PDB file of C-alpha atoms and ligand atoms in Angstrom:
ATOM      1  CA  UNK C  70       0.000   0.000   0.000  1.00 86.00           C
ATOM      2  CA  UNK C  71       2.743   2.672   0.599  1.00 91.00           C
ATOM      3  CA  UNK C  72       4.458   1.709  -2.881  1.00 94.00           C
ATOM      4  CA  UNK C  73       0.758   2.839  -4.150  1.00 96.00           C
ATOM      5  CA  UNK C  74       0.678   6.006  -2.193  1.00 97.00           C
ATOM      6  CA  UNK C  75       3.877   6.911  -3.105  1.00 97.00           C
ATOM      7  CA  UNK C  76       2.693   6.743  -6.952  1.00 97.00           C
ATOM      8  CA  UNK C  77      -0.560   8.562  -5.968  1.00 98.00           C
ATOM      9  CA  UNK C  78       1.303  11.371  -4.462  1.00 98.00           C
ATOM     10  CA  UNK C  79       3.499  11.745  -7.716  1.00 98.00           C
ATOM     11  CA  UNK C  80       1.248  11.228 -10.468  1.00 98.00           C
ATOM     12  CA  UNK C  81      -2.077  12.946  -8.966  1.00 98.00           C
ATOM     13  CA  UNK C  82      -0.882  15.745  -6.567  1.00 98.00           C
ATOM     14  CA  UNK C  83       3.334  16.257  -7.947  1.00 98.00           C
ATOM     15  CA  UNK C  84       2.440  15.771 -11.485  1.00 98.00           C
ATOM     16  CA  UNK C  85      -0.530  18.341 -11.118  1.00 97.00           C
ATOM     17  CA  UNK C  86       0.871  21.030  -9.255  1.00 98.00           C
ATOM     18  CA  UNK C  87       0.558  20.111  -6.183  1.00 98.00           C
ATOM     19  CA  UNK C  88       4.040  21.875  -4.360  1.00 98.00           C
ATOM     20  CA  UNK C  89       3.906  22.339  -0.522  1.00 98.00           C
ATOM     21  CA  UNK C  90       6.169  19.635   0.952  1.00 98.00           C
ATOM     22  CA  UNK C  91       4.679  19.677   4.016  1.00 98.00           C
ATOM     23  CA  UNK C  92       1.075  18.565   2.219  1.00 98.00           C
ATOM     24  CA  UNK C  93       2.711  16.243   0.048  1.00 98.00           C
ATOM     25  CA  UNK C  94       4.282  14.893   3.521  1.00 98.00           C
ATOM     26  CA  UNK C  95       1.169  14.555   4.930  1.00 98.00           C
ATOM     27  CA  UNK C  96      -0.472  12.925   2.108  1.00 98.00           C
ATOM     28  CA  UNK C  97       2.399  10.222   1.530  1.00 98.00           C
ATOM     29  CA  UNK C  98       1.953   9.728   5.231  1.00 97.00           C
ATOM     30  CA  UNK C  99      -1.696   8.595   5.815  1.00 98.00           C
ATOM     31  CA  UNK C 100      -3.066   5.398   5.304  1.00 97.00           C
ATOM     32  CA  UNK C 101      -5.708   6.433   3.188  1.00 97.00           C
ATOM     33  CA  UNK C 102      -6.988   3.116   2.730  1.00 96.00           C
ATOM     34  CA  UNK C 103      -7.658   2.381   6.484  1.00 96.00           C
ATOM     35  CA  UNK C 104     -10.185   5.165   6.152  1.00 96.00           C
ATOM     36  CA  UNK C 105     -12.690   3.282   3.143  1.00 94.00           C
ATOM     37  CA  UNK C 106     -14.772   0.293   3.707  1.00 91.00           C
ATOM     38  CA  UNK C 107     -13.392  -3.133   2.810  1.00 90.00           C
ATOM     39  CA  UNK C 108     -14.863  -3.594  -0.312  1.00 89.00           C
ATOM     40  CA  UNK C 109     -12.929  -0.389  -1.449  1.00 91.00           C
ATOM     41  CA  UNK C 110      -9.749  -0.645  -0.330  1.00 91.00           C
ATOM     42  CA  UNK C 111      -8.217  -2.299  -3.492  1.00 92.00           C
ATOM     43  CA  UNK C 112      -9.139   0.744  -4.959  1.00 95.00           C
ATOM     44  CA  UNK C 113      -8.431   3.270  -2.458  1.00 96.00           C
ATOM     45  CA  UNK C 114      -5.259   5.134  -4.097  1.00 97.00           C
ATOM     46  CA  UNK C 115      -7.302   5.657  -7.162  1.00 96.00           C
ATOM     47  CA  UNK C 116      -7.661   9.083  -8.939  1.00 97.00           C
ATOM     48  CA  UNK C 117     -11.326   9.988  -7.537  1.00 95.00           C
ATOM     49  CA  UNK C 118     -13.999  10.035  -4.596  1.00 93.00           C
ATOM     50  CA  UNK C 119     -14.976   6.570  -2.798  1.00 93.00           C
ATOM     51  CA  UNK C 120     -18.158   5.753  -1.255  1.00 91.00           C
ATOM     52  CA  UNK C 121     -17.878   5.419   2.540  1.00 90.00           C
ATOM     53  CA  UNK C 122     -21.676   5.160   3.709  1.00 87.00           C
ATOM     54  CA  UNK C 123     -24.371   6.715   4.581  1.00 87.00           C
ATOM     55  CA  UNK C 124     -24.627   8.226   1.052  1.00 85.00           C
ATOM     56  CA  UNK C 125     -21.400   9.948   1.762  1.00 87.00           C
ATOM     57  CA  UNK C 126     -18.040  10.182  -0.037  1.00 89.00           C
ATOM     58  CA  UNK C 127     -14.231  10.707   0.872  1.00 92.00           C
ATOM     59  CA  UNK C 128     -13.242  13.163  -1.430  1.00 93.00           C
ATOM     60  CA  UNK C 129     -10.507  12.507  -4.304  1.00 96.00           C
ATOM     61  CA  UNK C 130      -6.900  13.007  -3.192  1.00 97.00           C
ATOM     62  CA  UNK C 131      -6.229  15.889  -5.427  1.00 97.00           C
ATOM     63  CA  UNK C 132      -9.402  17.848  -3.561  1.00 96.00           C
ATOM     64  CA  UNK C 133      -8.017  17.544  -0.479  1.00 98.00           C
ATOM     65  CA  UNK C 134      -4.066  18.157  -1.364  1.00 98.00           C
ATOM     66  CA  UNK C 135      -5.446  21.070  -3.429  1.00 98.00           C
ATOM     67  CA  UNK C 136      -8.173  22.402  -0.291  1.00 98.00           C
ATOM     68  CA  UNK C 137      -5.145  21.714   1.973  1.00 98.00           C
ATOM     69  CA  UNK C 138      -2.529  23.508   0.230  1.00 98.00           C
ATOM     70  CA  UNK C 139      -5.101  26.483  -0.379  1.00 97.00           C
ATOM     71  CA  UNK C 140      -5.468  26.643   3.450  1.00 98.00           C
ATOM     72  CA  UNK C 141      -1.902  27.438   3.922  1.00 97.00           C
ATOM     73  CA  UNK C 142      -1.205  26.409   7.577  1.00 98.00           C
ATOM     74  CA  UNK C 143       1.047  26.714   9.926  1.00 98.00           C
ATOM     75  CA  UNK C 144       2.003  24.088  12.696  1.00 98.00           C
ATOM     76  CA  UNK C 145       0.663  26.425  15.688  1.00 98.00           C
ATOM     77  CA  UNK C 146      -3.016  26.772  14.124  1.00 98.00           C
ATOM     78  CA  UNK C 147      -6.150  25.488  15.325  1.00 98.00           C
ATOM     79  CA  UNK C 148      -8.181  24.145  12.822  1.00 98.00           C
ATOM     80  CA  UNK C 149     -12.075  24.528  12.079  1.00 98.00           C
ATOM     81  CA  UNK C 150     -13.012  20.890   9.983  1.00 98.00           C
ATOM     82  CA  UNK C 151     -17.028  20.999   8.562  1.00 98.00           C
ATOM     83  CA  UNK C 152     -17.658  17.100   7.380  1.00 97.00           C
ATOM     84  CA  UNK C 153     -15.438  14.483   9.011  1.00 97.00           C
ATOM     85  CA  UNK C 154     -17.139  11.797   6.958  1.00 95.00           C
ATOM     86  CA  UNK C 155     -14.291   8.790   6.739  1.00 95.00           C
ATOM     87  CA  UNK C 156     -11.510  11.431   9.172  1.00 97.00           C
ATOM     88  CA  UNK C 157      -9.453  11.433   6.222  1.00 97.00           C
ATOM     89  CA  UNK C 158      -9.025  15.374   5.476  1.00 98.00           C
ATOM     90  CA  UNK C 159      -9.232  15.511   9.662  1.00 98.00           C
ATOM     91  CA  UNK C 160      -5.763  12.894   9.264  1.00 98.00           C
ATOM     92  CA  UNK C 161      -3.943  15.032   6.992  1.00 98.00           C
ATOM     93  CA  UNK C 162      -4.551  18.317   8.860  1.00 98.00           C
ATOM     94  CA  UNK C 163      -3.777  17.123  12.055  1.00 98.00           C
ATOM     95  CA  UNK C 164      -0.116  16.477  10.702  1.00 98.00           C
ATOM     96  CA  UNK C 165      -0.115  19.574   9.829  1.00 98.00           C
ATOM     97  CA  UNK C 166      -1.636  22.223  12.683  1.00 98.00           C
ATOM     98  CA  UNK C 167      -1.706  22.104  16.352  1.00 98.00           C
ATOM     99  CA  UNK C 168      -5.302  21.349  17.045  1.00 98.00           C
ATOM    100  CA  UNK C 169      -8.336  20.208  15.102  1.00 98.00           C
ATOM    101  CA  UNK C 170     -11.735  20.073  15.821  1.00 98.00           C
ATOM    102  CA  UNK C 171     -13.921  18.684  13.689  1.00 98.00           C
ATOM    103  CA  UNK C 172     -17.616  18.685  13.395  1.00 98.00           C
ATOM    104  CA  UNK C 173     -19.886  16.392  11.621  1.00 97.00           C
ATOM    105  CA  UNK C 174     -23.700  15.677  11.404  1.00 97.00           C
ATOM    106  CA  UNK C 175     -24.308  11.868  11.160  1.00 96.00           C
ATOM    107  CA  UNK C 176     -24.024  10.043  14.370  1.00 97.00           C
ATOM    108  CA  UNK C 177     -22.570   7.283  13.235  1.00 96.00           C
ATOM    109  CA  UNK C 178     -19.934   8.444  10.818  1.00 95.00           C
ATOM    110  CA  UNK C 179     -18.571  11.229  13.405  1.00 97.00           C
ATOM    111  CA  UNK C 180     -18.194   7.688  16.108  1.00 97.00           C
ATOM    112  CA  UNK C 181     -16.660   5.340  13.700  1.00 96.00           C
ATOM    113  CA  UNK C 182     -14.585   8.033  12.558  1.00 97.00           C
ATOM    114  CA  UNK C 183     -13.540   9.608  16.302  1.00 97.00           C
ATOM    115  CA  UNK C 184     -12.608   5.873  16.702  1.00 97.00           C
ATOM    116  CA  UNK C 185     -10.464   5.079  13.556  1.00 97.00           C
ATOM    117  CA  UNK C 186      -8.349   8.059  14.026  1.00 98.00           C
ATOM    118  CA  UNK C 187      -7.723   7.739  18.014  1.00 97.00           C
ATOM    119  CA  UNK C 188      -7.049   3.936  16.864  1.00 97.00           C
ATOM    120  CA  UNK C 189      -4.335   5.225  14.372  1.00 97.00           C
ATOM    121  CA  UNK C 190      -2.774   7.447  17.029  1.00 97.00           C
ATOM    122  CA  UNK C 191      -3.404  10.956  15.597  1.00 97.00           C
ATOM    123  CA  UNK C 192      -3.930  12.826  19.369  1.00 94.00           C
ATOM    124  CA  UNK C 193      -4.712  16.258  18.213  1.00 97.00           C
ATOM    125  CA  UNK C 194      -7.905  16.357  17.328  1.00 98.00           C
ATOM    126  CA  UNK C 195     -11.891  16.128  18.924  1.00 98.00           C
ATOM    127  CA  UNK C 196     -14.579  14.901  16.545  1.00 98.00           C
ATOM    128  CA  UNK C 197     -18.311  16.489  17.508  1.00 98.00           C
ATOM    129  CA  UNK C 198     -21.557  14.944  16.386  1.00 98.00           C
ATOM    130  CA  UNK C 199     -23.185  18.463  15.645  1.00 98.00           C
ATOM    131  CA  UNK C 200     -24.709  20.859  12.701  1.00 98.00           C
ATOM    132  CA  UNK C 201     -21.187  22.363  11.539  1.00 98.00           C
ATOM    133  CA  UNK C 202     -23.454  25.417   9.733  1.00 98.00           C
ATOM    134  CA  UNK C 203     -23.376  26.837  13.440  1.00 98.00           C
ATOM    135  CA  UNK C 204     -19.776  25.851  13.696  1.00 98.00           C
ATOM    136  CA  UNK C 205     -18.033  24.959  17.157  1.00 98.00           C
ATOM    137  CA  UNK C 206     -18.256  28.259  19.280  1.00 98.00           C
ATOM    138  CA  UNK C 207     -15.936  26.535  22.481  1.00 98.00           C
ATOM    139  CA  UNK C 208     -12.839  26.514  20.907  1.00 98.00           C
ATOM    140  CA  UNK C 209     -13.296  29.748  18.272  1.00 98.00           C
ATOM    141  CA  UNK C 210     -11.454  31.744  16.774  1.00 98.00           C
ATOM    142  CA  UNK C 211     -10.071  29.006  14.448  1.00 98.00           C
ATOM    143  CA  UNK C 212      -6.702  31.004  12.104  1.00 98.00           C
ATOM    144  CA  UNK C 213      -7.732  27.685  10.164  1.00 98.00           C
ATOM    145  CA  UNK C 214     -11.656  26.738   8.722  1.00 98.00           C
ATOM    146  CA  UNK C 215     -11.909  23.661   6.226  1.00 98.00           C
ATOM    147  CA  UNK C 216     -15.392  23.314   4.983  1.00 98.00           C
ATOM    148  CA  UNK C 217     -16.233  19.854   2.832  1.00 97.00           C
ATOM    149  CA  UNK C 218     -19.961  19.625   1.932  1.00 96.00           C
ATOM    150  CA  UNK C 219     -21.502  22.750   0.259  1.00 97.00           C
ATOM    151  CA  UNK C 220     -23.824  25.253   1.532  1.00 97.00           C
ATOM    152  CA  UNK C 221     -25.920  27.463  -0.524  1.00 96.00           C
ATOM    153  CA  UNK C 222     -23.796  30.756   0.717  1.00 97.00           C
ATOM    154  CA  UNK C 223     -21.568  30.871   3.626  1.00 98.00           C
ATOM    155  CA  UNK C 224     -22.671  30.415   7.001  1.00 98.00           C
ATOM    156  CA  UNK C 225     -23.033  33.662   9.291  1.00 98.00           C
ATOM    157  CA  UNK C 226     -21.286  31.537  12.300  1.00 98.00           C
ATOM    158  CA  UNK C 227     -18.432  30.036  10.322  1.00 98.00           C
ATOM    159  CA  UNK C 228     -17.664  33.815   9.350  1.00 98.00           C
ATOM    160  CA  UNK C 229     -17.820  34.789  13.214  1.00 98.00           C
ATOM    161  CA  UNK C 230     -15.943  32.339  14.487  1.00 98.00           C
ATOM    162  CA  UNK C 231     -12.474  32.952  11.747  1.00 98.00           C
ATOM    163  CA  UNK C 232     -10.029  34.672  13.320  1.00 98.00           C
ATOM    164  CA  UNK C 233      -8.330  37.539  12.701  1.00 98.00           C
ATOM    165  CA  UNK C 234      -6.105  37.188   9.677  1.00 97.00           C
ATOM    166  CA  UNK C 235      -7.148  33.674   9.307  1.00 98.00           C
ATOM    167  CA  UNK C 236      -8.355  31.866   6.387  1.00 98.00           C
ATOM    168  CA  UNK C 237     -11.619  29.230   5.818  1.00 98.00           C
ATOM    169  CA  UNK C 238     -12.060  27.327   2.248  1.00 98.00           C
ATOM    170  CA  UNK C 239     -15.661  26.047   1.036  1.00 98.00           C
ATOM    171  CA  UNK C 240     -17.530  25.399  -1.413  1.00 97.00           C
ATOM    172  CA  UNK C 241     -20.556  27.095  -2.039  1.00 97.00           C
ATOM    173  CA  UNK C 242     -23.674  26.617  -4.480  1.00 95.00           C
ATOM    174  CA  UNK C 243     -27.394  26.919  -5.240  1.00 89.00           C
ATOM    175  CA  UNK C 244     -27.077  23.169  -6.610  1.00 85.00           C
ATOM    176  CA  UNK C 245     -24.646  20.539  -6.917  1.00 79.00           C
ATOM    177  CA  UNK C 246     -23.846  21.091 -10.498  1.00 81.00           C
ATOM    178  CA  UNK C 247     -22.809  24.828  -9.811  1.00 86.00           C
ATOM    179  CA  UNK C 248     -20.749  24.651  -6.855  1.00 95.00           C
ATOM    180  CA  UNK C 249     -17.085  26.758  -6.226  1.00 96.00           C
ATOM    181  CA  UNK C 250     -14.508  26.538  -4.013  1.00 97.00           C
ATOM    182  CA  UNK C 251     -13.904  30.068  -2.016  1.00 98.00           C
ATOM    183  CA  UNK C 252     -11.420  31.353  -0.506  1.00 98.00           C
ATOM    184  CA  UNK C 253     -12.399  33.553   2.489  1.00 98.00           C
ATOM    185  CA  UNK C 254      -9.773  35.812   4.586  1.00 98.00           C
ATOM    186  CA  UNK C 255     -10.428  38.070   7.335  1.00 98.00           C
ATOM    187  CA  UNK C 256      -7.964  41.125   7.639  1.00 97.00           C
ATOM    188  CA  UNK C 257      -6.706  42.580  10.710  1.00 96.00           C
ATOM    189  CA  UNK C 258      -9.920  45.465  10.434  1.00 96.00           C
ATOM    190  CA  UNK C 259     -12.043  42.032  10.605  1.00 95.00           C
ATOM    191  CA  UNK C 260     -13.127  42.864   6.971  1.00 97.00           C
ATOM    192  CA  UNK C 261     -14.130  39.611   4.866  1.00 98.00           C
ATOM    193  CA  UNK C 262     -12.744  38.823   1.062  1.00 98.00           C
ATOM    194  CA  UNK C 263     -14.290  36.480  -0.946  1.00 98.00           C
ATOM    195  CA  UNK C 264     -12.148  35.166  -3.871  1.00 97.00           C
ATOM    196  CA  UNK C 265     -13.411  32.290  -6.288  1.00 96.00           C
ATOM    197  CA  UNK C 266     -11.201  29.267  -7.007  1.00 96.00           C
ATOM    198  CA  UNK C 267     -11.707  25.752  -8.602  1.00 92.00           C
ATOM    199  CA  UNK C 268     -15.266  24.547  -9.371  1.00 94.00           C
ATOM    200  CA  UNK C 269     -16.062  21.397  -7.015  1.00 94.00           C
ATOM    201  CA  UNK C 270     -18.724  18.744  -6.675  1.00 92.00           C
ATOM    202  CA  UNK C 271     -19.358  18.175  -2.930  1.00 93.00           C
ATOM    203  CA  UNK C 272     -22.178  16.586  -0.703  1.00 92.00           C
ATOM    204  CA  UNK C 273     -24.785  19.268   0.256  1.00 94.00           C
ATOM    205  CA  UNK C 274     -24.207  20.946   4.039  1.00 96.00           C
ATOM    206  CA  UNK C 275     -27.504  19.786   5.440  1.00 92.00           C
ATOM    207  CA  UNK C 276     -29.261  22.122   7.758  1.00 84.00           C
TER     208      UNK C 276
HETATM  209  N1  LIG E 314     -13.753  15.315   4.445  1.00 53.10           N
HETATM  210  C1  LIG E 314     -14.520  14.106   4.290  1.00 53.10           C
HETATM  211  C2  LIG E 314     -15.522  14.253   3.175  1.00 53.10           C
HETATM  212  C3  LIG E 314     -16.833  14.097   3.752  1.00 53.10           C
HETATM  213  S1  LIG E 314     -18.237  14.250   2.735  1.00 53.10           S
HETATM  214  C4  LIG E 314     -13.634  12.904   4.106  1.00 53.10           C
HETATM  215  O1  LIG E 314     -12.412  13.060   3.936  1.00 53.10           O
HETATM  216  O2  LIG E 314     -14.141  11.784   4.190  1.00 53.10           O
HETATM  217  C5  LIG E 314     -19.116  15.514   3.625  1.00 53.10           C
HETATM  218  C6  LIG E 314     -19.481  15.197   5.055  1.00 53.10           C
HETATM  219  O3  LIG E 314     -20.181  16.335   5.562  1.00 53.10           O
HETATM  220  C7  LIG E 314     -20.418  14.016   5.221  1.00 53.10           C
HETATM  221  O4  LIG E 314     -19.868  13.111   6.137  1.00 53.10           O
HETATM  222  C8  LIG E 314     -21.710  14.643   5.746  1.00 53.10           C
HETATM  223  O5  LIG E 314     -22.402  13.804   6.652  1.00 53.10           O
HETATM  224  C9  LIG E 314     -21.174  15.883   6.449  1.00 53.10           C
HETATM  225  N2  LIG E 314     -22.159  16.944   6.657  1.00 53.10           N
HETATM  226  C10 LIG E 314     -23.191  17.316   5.859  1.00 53.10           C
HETATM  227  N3  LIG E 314     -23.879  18.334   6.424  1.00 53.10           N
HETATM  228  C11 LIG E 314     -23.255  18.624   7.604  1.00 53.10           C
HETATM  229  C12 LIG E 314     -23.480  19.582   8.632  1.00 53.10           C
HETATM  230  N4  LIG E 314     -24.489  20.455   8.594  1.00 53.10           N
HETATM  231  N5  LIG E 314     -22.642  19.590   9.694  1.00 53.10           N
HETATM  232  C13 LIG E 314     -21.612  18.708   9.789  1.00 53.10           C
HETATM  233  N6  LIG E 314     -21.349  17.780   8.835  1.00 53.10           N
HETATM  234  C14 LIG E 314     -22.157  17.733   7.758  1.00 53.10           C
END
């Protein structure tokens, strides 16, 4: 399996574009394939999303080296995560930040996934079974927010809780066929930018 991550991290992230060592660390690093059901594991370094119940997907590996590297961290940050689904994205950021707390919706998938990753040894991060629109007010202001299902605009909450000079990626869209990835910084004035990036295909953010 690491001979096949290896070759994922070249040909899908290197060979794309993808150019922050650290994410490419991160990403060579996790066992992605402890994260999909059984039946998928075969197929879990290939170049797209995987099933993982509960009508959800993990995203491809590209989306999240490309969401990650967008997010530009740094190792003293406390991270914001919307959707845990599988705790895949939630694995690569915790190699990367000091803290993560992640929030997701279905019961079970926010369990199973609190117990794969404290079963894999990553130590830094709390999983919450909660509606992430509202975010996680306890622990705010996150420098870090990583949103991965789509809401129809951004939530009030998730804008409130971003610190100053910190940084949140989501996608947004009226539908799933016209969804984009933003990028949304707060200055030091606590003034909000809104830039567009990649167009994406995620799960709604169910509210
Ligand atoms: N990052 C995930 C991708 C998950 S798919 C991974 O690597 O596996 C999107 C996830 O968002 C799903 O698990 C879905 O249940 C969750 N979700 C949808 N609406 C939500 C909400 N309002 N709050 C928290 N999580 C939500």
């Amino acid at each position: 399996m690491k001979q096949q991550r290896l070759q994922m991290v070249q040909k899908q992230l290197v060979d794309r574009g993808i150019a922050d060592v650290r994410v490419l660390d991160a990403l060579k690093t996790v066992p992605r394939h402890k994260f999909i059901p059984e039946p998928f594991r075969d197929v879990a370094y290939t170049d797209g999303p995987l099933p993982i119940g509960h009508n959800q997907t993990i995203s491809q590996p590209y989306i999240v080296a490309f969401m990650t590297e967008l997010l530009n961290i740094e190792s003293h940050h406390t991270i914001l995560e919307i959707g845990t689904g599988c705790g895949y994205q939630t694995a690569i950021l915790s190699c990367l930040a000091k803290k993560i707390i992640s929030v997701e919706v279905v019961p079970e998938l926010s369990e199973s996934s609190m117990n794969r990753l404290s079963s894999l040894g990553y130590k830094n991060i709390e999983v919450h079974c909660s509606d992430g629109s509202q975010g996680w007010e306890q622990n705010a202001p996150y420098q870090r927010i990583m949103v991965t299902a789509s809401p129809k605009s951004i939530p009030e909450a998730l804008l409130d809780q971003l610190d100053i000079d910190g940084r949140m990626i989501i996608p947004v869209g009226k539908s799933v066929f016209s969804q984009e990835l933003k990028i949304v910084t707060k200055n030091k004035k606590g003034h909000i930018d809104i830039r567009p990036s990649l167009p994406v295909r995620f799960v709604p953010l169910v509210t």
